[in-house]
Coordinates of C-alpha atoms and ligand atoms in Angstrom, one line a residue:
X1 CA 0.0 0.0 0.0
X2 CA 1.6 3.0 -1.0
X3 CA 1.1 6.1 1.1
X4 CA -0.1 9.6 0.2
X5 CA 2.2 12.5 0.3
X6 CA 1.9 16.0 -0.3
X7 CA 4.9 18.3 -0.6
X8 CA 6.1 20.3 2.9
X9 CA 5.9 23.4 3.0
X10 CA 8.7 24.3 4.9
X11 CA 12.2 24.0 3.3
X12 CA 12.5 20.5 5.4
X13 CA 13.5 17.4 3.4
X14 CA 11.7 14.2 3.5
X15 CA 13.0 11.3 5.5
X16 CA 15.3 9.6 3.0
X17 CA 15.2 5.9 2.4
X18 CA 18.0 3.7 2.5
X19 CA 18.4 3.3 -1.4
X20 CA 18.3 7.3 -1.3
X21 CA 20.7 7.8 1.5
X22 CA 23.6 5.8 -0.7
X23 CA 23.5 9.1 -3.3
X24 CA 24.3 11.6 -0.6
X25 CA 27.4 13.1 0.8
X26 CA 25.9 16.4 2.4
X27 CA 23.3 16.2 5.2
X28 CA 23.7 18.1 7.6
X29 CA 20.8 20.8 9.0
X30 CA 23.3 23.7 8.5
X31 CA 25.7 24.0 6.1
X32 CA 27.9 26.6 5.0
X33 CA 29.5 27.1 1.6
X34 CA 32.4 29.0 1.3
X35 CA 34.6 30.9 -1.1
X36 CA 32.0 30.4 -4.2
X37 CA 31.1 32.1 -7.2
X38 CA 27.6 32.4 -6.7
X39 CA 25.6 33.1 -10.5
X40 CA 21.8 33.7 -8.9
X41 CA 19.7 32.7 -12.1
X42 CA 18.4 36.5 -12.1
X43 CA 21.1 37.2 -15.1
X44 CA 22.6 39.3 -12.5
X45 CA 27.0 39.1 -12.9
X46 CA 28.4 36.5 -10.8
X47 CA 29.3 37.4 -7.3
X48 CA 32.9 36.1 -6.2
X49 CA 34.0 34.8 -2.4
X50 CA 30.5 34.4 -1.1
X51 CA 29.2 32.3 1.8
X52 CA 25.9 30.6 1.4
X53 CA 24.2 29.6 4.8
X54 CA 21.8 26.3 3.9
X55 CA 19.2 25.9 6.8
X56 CA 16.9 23.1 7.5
X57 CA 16.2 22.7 3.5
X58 CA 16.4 26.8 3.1
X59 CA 19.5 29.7 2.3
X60 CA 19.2 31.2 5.3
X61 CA 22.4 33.8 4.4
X62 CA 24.2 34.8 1.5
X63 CA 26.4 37.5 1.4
X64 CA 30.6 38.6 1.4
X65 CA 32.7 36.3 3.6
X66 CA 33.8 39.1 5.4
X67 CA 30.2 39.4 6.3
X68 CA 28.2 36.0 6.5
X69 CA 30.5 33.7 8.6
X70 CA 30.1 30.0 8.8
X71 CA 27.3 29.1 12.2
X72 CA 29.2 27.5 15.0
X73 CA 28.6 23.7 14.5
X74 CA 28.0 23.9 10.8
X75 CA 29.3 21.8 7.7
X76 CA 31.3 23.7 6.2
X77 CA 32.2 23.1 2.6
X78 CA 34.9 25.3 1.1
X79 CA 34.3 25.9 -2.5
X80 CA 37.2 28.1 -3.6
X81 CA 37.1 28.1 -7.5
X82 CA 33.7 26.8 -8.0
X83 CA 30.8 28.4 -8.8
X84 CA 26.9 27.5 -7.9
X85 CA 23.5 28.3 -9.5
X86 CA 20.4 27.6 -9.1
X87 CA 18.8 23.7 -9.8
X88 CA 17.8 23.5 -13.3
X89 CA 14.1 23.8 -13.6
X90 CA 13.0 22.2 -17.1
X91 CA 9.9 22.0 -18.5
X92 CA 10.2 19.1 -21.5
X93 CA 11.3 16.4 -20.2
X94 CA 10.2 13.0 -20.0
X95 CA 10.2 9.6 -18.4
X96 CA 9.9 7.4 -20.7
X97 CA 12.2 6.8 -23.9
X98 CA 12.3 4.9 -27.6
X99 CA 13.5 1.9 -27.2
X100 CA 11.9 0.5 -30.4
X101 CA 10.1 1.3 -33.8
X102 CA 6.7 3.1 -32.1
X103 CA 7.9 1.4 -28.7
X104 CA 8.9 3.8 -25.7
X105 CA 10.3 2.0 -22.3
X106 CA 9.4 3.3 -18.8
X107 CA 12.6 4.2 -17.7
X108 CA 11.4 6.5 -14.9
X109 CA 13.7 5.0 -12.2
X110 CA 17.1 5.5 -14.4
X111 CA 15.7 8.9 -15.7
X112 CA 15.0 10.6 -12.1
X113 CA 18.3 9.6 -10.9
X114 CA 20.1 11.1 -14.2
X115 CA 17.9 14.4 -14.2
X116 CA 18.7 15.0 -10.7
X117 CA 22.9 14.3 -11.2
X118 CA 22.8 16.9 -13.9
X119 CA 21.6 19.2 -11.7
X120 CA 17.7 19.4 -12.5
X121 CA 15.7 19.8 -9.2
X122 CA 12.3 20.9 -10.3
X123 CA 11.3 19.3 -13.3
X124 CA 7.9 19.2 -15.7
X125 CA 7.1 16.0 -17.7
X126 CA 5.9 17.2 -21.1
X127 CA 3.4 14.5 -21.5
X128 CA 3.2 11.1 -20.8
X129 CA 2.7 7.5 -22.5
X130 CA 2.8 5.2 -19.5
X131 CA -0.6 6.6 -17.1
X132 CA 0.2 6.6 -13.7
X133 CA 3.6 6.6 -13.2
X134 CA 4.9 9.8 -13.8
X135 CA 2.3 10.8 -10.9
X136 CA 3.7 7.7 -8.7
X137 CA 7.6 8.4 -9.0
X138 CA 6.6 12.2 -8.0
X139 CA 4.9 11.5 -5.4
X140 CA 7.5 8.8 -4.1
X141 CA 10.3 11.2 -4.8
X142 CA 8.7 14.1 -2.8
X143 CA 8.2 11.1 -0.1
X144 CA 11.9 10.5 0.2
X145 CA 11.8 7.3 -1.1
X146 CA 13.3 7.4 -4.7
X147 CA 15.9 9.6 -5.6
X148 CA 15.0 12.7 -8.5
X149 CA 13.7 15.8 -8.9
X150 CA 11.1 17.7 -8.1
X151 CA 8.2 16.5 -11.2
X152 CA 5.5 18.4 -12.2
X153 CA 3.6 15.7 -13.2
X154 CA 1.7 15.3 -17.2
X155 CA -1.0 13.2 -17.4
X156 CA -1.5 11.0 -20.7
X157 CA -1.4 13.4 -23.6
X158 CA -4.4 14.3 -25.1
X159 CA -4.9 14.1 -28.8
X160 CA -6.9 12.9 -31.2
X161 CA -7.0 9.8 -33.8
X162 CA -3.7 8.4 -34.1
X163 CA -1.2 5.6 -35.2
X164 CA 0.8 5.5 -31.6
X165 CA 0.3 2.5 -29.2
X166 CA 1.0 3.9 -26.3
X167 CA -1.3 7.3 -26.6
X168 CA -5.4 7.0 -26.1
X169 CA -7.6 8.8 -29.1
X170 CA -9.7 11.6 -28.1
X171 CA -13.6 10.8 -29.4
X172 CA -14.8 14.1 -28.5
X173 CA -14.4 17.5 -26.8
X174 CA -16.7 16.2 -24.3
X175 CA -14.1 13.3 -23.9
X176 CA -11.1 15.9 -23.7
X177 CA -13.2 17.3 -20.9
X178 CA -13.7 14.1 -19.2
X179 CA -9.2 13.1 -19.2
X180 CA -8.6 16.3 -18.1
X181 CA -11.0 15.7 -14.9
X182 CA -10.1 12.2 -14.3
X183 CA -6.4 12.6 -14.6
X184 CA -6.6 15.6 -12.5
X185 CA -8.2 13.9 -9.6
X186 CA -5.7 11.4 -10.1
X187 CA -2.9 14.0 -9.6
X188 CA -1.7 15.0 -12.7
X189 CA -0.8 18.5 -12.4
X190 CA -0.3 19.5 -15.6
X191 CA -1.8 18.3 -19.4
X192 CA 0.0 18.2 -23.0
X193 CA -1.8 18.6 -25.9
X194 CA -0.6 16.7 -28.9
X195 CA -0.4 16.6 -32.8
X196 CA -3.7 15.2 -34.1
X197 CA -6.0 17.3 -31.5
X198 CA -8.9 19.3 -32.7
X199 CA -9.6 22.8 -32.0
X200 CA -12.9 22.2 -29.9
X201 CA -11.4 19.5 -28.0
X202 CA -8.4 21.2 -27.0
X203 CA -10.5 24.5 -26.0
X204 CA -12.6 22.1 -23.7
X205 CA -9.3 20.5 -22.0
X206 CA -7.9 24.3 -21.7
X207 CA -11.4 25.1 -19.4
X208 CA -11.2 22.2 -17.5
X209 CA -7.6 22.3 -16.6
X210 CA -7.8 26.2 -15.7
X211 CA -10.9 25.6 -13.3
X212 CA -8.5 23.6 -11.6
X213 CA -5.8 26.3 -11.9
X214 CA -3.9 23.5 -13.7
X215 CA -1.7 24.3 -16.9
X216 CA -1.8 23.3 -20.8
X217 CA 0.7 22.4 -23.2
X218 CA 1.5 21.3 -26.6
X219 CA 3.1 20.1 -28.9
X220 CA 0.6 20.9 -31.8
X221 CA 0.4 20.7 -35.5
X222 CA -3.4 20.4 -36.3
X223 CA -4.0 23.3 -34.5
X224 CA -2.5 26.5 -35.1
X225 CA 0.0 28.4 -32.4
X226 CA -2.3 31.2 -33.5
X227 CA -5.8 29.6 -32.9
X228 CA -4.2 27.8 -29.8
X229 CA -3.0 30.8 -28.2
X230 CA -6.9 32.0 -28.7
X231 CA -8.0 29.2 -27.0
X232 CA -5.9 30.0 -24.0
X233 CA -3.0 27.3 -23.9
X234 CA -0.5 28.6 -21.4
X235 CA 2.5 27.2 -23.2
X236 CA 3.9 25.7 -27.2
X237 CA 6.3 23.0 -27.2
X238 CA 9.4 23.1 -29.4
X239 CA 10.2 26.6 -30.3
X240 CA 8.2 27.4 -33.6
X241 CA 9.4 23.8 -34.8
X242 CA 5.7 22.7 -34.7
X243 CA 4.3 25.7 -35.8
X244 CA 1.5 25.3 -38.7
X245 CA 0.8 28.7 -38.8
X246 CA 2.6 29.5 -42.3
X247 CA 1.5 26.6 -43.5
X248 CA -0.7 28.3 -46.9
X249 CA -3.3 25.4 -47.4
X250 CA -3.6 24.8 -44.1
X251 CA -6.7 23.0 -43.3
X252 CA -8.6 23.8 -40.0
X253 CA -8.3 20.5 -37.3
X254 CA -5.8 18.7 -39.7
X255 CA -2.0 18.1 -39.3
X256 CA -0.7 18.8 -42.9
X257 CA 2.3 17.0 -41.3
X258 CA 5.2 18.1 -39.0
X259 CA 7.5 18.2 -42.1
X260 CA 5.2 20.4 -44.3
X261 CA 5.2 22.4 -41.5
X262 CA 8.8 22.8 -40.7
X263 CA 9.4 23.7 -44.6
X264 CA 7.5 27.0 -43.5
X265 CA 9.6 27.6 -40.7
X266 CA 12.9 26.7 -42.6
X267 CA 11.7 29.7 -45.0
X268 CA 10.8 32.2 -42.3
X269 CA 12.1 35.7 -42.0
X270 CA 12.6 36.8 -38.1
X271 CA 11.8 39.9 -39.6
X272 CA 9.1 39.5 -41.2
X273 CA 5.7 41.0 -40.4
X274 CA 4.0 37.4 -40.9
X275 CA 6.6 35.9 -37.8
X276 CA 6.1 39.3 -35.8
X277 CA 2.7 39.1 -36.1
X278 CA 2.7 35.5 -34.5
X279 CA 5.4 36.7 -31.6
X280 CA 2.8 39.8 -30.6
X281 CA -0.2 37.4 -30.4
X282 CA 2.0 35.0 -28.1
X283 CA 2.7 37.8 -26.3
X284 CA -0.2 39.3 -25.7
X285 CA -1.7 35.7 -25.2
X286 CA 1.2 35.2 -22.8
X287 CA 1.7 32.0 -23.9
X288 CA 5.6 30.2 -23.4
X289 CA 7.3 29.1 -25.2
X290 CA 9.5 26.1 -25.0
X291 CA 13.1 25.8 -26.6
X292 CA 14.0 21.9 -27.0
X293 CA 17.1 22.2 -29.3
X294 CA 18.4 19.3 -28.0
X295 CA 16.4 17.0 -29.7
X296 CA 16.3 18.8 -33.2
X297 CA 20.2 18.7 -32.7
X298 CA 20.3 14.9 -32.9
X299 CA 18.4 15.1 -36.4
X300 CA 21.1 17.6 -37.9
X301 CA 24.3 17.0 -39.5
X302 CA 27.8 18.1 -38.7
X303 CA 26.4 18.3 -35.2
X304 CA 28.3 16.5 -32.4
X305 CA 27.1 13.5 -30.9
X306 CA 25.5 13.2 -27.6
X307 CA 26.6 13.9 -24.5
X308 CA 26.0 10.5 -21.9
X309 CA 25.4 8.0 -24.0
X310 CA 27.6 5.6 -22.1
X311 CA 24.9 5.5 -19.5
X312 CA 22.6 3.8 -22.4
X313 CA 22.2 -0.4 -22.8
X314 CA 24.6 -1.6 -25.5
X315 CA 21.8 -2.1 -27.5
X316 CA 20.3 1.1 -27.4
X317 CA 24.0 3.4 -27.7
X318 CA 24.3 1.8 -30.7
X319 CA 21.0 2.5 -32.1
X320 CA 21.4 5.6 -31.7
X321 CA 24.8 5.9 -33.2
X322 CA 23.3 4.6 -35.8
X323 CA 21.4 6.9 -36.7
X324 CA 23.3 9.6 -35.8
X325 CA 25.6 8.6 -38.4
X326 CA 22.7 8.0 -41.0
X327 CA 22.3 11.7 -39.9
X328 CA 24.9 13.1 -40.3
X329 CA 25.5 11.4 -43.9
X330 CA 22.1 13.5 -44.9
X331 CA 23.5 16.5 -46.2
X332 CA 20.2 17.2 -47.8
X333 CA 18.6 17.2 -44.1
X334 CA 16.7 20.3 -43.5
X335 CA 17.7 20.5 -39.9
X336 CA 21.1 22.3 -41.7
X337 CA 19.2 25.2 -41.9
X338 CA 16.4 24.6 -39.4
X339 CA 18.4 24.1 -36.2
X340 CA 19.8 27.2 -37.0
X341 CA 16.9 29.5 -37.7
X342 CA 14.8 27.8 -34.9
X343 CA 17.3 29.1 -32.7
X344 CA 16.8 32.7 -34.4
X345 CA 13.5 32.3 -34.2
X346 CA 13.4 31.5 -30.1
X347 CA 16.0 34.2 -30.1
X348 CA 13.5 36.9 -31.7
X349 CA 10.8 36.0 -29.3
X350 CA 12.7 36.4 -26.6
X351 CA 14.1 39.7 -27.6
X352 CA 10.8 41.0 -28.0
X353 CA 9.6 39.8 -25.0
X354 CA 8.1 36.7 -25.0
X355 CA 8.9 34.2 -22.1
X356 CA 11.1 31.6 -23.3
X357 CA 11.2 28.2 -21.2
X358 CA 13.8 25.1 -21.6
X359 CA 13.3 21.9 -21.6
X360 CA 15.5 18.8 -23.6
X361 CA 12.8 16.4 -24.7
X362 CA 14.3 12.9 -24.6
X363 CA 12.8 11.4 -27.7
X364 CA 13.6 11.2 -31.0
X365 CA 16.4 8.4 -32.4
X366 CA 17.2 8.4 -28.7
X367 CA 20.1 10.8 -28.2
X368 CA 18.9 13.0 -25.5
X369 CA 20.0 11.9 -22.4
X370 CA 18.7 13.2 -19.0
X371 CA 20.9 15.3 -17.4
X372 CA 23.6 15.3 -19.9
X373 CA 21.4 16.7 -22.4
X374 CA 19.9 19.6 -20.0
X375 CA 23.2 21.1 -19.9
X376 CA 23.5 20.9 -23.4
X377 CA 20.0 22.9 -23.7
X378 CA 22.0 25.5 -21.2
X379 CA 24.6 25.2 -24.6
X380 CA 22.7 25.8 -27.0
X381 CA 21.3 28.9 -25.9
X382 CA 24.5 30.1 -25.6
X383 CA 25.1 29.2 -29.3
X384 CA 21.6 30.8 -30.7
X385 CA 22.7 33.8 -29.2
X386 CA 22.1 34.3 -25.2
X387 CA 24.7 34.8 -23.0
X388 CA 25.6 32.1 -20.1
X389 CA 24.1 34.2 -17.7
X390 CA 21.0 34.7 -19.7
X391 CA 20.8 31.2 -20.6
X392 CA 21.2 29.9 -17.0
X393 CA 18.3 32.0 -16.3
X394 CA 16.2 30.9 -19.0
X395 CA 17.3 27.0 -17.3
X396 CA 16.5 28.4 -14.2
X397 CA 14.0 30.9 -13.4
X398 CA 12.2 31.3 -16.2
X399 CA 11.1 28.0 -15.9
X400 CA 10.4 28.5 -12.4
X401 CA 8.1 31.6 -13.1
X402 CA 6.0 29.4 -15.2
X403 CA 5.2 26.9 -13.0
X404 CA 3.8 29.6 -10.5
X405 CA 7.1 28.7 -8.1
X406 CA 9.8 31.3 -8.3
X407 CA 8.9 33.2 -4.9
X408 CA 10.6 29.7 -3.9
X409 CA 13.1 28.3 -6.5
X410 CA 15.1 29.1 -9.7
X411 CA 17.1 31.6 -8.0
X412 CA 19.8 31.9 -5.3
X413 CA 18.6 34.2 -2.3
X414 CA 18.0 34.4 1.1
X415 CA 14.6 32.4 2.0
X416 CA 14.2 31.0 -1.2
X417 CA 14.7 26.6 -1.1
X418 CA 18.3 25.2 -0.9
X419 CA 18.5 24.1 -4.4
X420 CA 21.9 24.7 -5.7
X421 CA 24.4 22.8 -8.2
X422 CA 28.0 23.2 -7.6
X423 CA 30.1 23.0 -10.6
X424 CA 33.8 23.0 -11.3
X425 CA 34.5 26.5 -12.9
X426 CA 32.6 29.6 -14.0
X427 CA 29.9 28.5 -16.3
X428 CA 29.2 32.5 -16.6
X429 CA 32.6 32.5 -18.9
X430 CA 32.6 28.9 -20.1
X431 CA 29.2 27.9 -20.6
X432 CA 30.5 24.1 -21.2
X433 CA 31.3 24.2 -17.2
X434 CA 27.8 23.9 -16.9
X435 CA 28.9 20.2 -17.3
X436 CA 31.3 19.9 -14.1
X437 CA 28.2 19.3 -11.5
X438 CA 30.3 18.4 -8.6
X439 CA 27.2 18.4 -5.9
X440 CA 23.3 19.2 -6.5
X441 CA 21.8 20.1 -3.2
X442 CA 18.2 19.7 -3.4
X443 CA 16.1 21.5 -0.6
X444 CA 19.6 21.5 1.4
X445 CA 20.3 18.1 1.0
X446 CA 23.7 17.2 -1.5
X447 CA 23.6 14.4 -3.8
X448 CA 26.6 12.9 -5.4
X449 CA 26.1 13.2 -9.0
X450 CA 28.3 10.1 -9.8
X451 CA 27.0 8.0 -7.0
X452 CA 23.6 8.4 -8.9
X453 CA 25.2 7.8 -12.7
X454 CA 26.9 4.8 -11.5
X455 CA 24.1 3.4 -10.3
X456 CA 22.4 3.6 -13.8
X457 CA 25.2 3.5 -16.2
X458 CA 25.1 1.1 -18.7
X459 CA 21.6 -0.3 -17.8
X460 CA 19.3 2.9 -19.2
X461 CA 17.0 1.0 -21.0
X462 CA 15.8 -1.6 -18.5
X463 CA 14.0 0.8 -15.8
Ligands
ZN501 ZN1 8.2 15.6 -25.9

């Protein structure tokens, strides 16, 4: 019988379990770091020789080390040439991964542990294919008993007629209206709207999910950015990469196809009146937007391989360097040109204001790797033209802001949760150093990031 948990409200942790207790190295109820480069997540420029005061799961102090000293009695860990910020908080990830043709494994177990080693500590799924057990592992992580992140739960995704076996078919808005409920009282906390949906059924999910306060999503095609943002959806998956809106014959309900639609893209002008015209409406809609260039990466060619992939089955590594390689043979690929100008696209909407989220999206031929490939999102802002700082605060608190939490996470300040990852270097120079997580404290508590990648390496693909 499984018990019922809710998430504290103080900064306290959870009683850890044994199997949880064998990834940490810091637990102490105050602990003091020293001598760090602290880079908040506000964009703000890093701040050298700082003490950090962690307390009972909170920063109870930050300041100059001439003027926050180490508590009497505290664990004090000096961090001279190290720099922290705040736990990633992504909003596109998933628990589940393709292990086959049309075939995604549960790998929930193996996926928590790698999100949380690369320093994610609030994380949204961005829909599910498995039912209940993106709801399960959050609440058994919040109960101390698995080791992850912070999850934001999806339920099932909700779309319409479709070829997938894992995904239920909408009949009806009436039916949209009726997942929405039941997956809400089951705990879900938050809904993704896919591919195939139709307009009147994804307007009825949008009610039902806001009268619970509860938050929409998706990864669309069938329906319009445009018309979606109408409807009220509170965030678009993938950048403009499954934007329809250009699309000339576009028929109303129908997906003319993800590739017809990314032709349109491919061909778009930043600054153009047709894009801006899109990025005001987003805007005004305030709608987010989610940047996923992780996964697009894997499709391109000339693009290195994945990060982690040792961590992968045998099997499933070489699957994917498989098709990495068919890939990067493909110089007629359109992701040449449309990795590029999706990141000029995201990089436009930003500029003019629109609230850009991260997230990595593990799918695809199977090169995004949790953890690994959350720092390379971090990257690859960098590269479509953000600077670290900005990009750690897109990874940071922007996602935060959107899920309603940043008066307590995605940045480092007094009161707000302990949730910190140390790295080696100053990512706010060398973006790459984002990779050198040496300790991710979540609400105070420091996990060893390669006690939890041992534990998984080599079997992702099993659990
Ligand atoms: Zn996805």
């Amino acid at each position: 019988m499984l018990v019922a948990t809710s998430v504290a409200l103080s900064g306290q942790p959870p009683q850890f379990s044994n199997a949880v207790r064998n990834f940490i190295t810091i637990d102490a109820s105050v602990v003091a770091l020293t001598n760090v480069r602290v880079i908040d997540g506000t964009g703000a420029p890093p701040r050298e020789r700082q003490t950090i005061v962690l307390r009972d799961g909170l920063i109870a102090d930050i300041g100059d080390a001439a003027r926050v000293k180490a508590p009497d009695g505290a664990t004090v860990v000096d961090l001279t040439g190290k720099s922290v910020i705040p736990g990633l908080v992504m909003v596109h990830e998933h628990l589940y991964y393709p292990t086959g043709p049309g075939v995604y494994g549960q790998l929930g177990e193996s996926f928590a542990r790698l999100y949380l080693a690369g320093g994610v500590t609030t994380m949204r799924t961005g829909g599910n294919t498995n039912g209940v057990m993106d709801i399960n592992l959050k609440q058994q992580i919040d109960a101390g008993q698995r080791a992850g992140p912070t999850i934001d739960a999806t339920a099932p995704y909700l779309n319409g007629p479709n070829t997938q076996l894992q995904m239920h078919a909408l009949k009806d808005a009436d039916d949209a209206r009726r997942q929405v409920a039941y997956w809400a009282e089951m705990g879900a906390t938050s809904f993704k709207a896919y591919m195939q949906i139709t307009r009147a059924e994804l307007g009825a999910a949008i009610e039902e999910a806001h009268k619970r306060s509860l938050k929409v999503t998706g990864h669309l095609c069938s329906v319009t950015y445009a018309a979606a943002a109408d409807l009220g959806i509170d965030n678009l998956e993938h950048g403009f990469m499954a934007s329809t809106d250009f699309v000339a014959d576009k028929q109303p309900d129908v997906c003319p196809g993800q590739a017809v639609g990314q032709r349109t893209i491919d061909a778009l002008d930043e600054n153009g009146a047709p894009f801006k015209a899109l990025v005001k409406k987003l805007i005004d809609k305030h709608v987010a937007l989610t940047s996923t260039m992780t996964v697009f990466e894997t499709f391109a060619p000339g693009r290195p391989t994945s990060p982690g992939l040792d961590v992968l089955l045998p099997e499933l590594k070489q699957q994917f360097e498989q098709a990495h390689a068919r890939a990067g043979q493909n110089q007629q690929s359109i992701y040449k040109t449309l990795l590029p100008k999706g990141m000029a696209l995201e990089r436009a909407f930003a500029k003019a204001g629109g609230m850009l989220i991260a997230g990595t999206d593990p799918t695809g031929s199977g090169g995004v790797i949790p953890g690994y490939s959350n720092q390379r999102e971090i990257e690859l802002l960098v590269e479509a033209g953000f600077t670290p700082l900005e990009a750690i605060s897109i990874g940071t608190l922007n996602g935060a802001k959107y899920l309603g939490r940043d008066a307590r996470i995605g940045t480092i300040a007094a009161g707000k949760q302990a949730d910190l990852v140390v790295v080696n270097g100053d990512p706010s120079k060398t973006v790459a150093d984002v990779r050198n997580v040496e300790t991710v404290f979540k609400r105070g508590v420091g996990f060893d990031p390669a006690k939890l990648i041992a534990s998984v390496s080599g079997r992702v693909g099993l659990w």
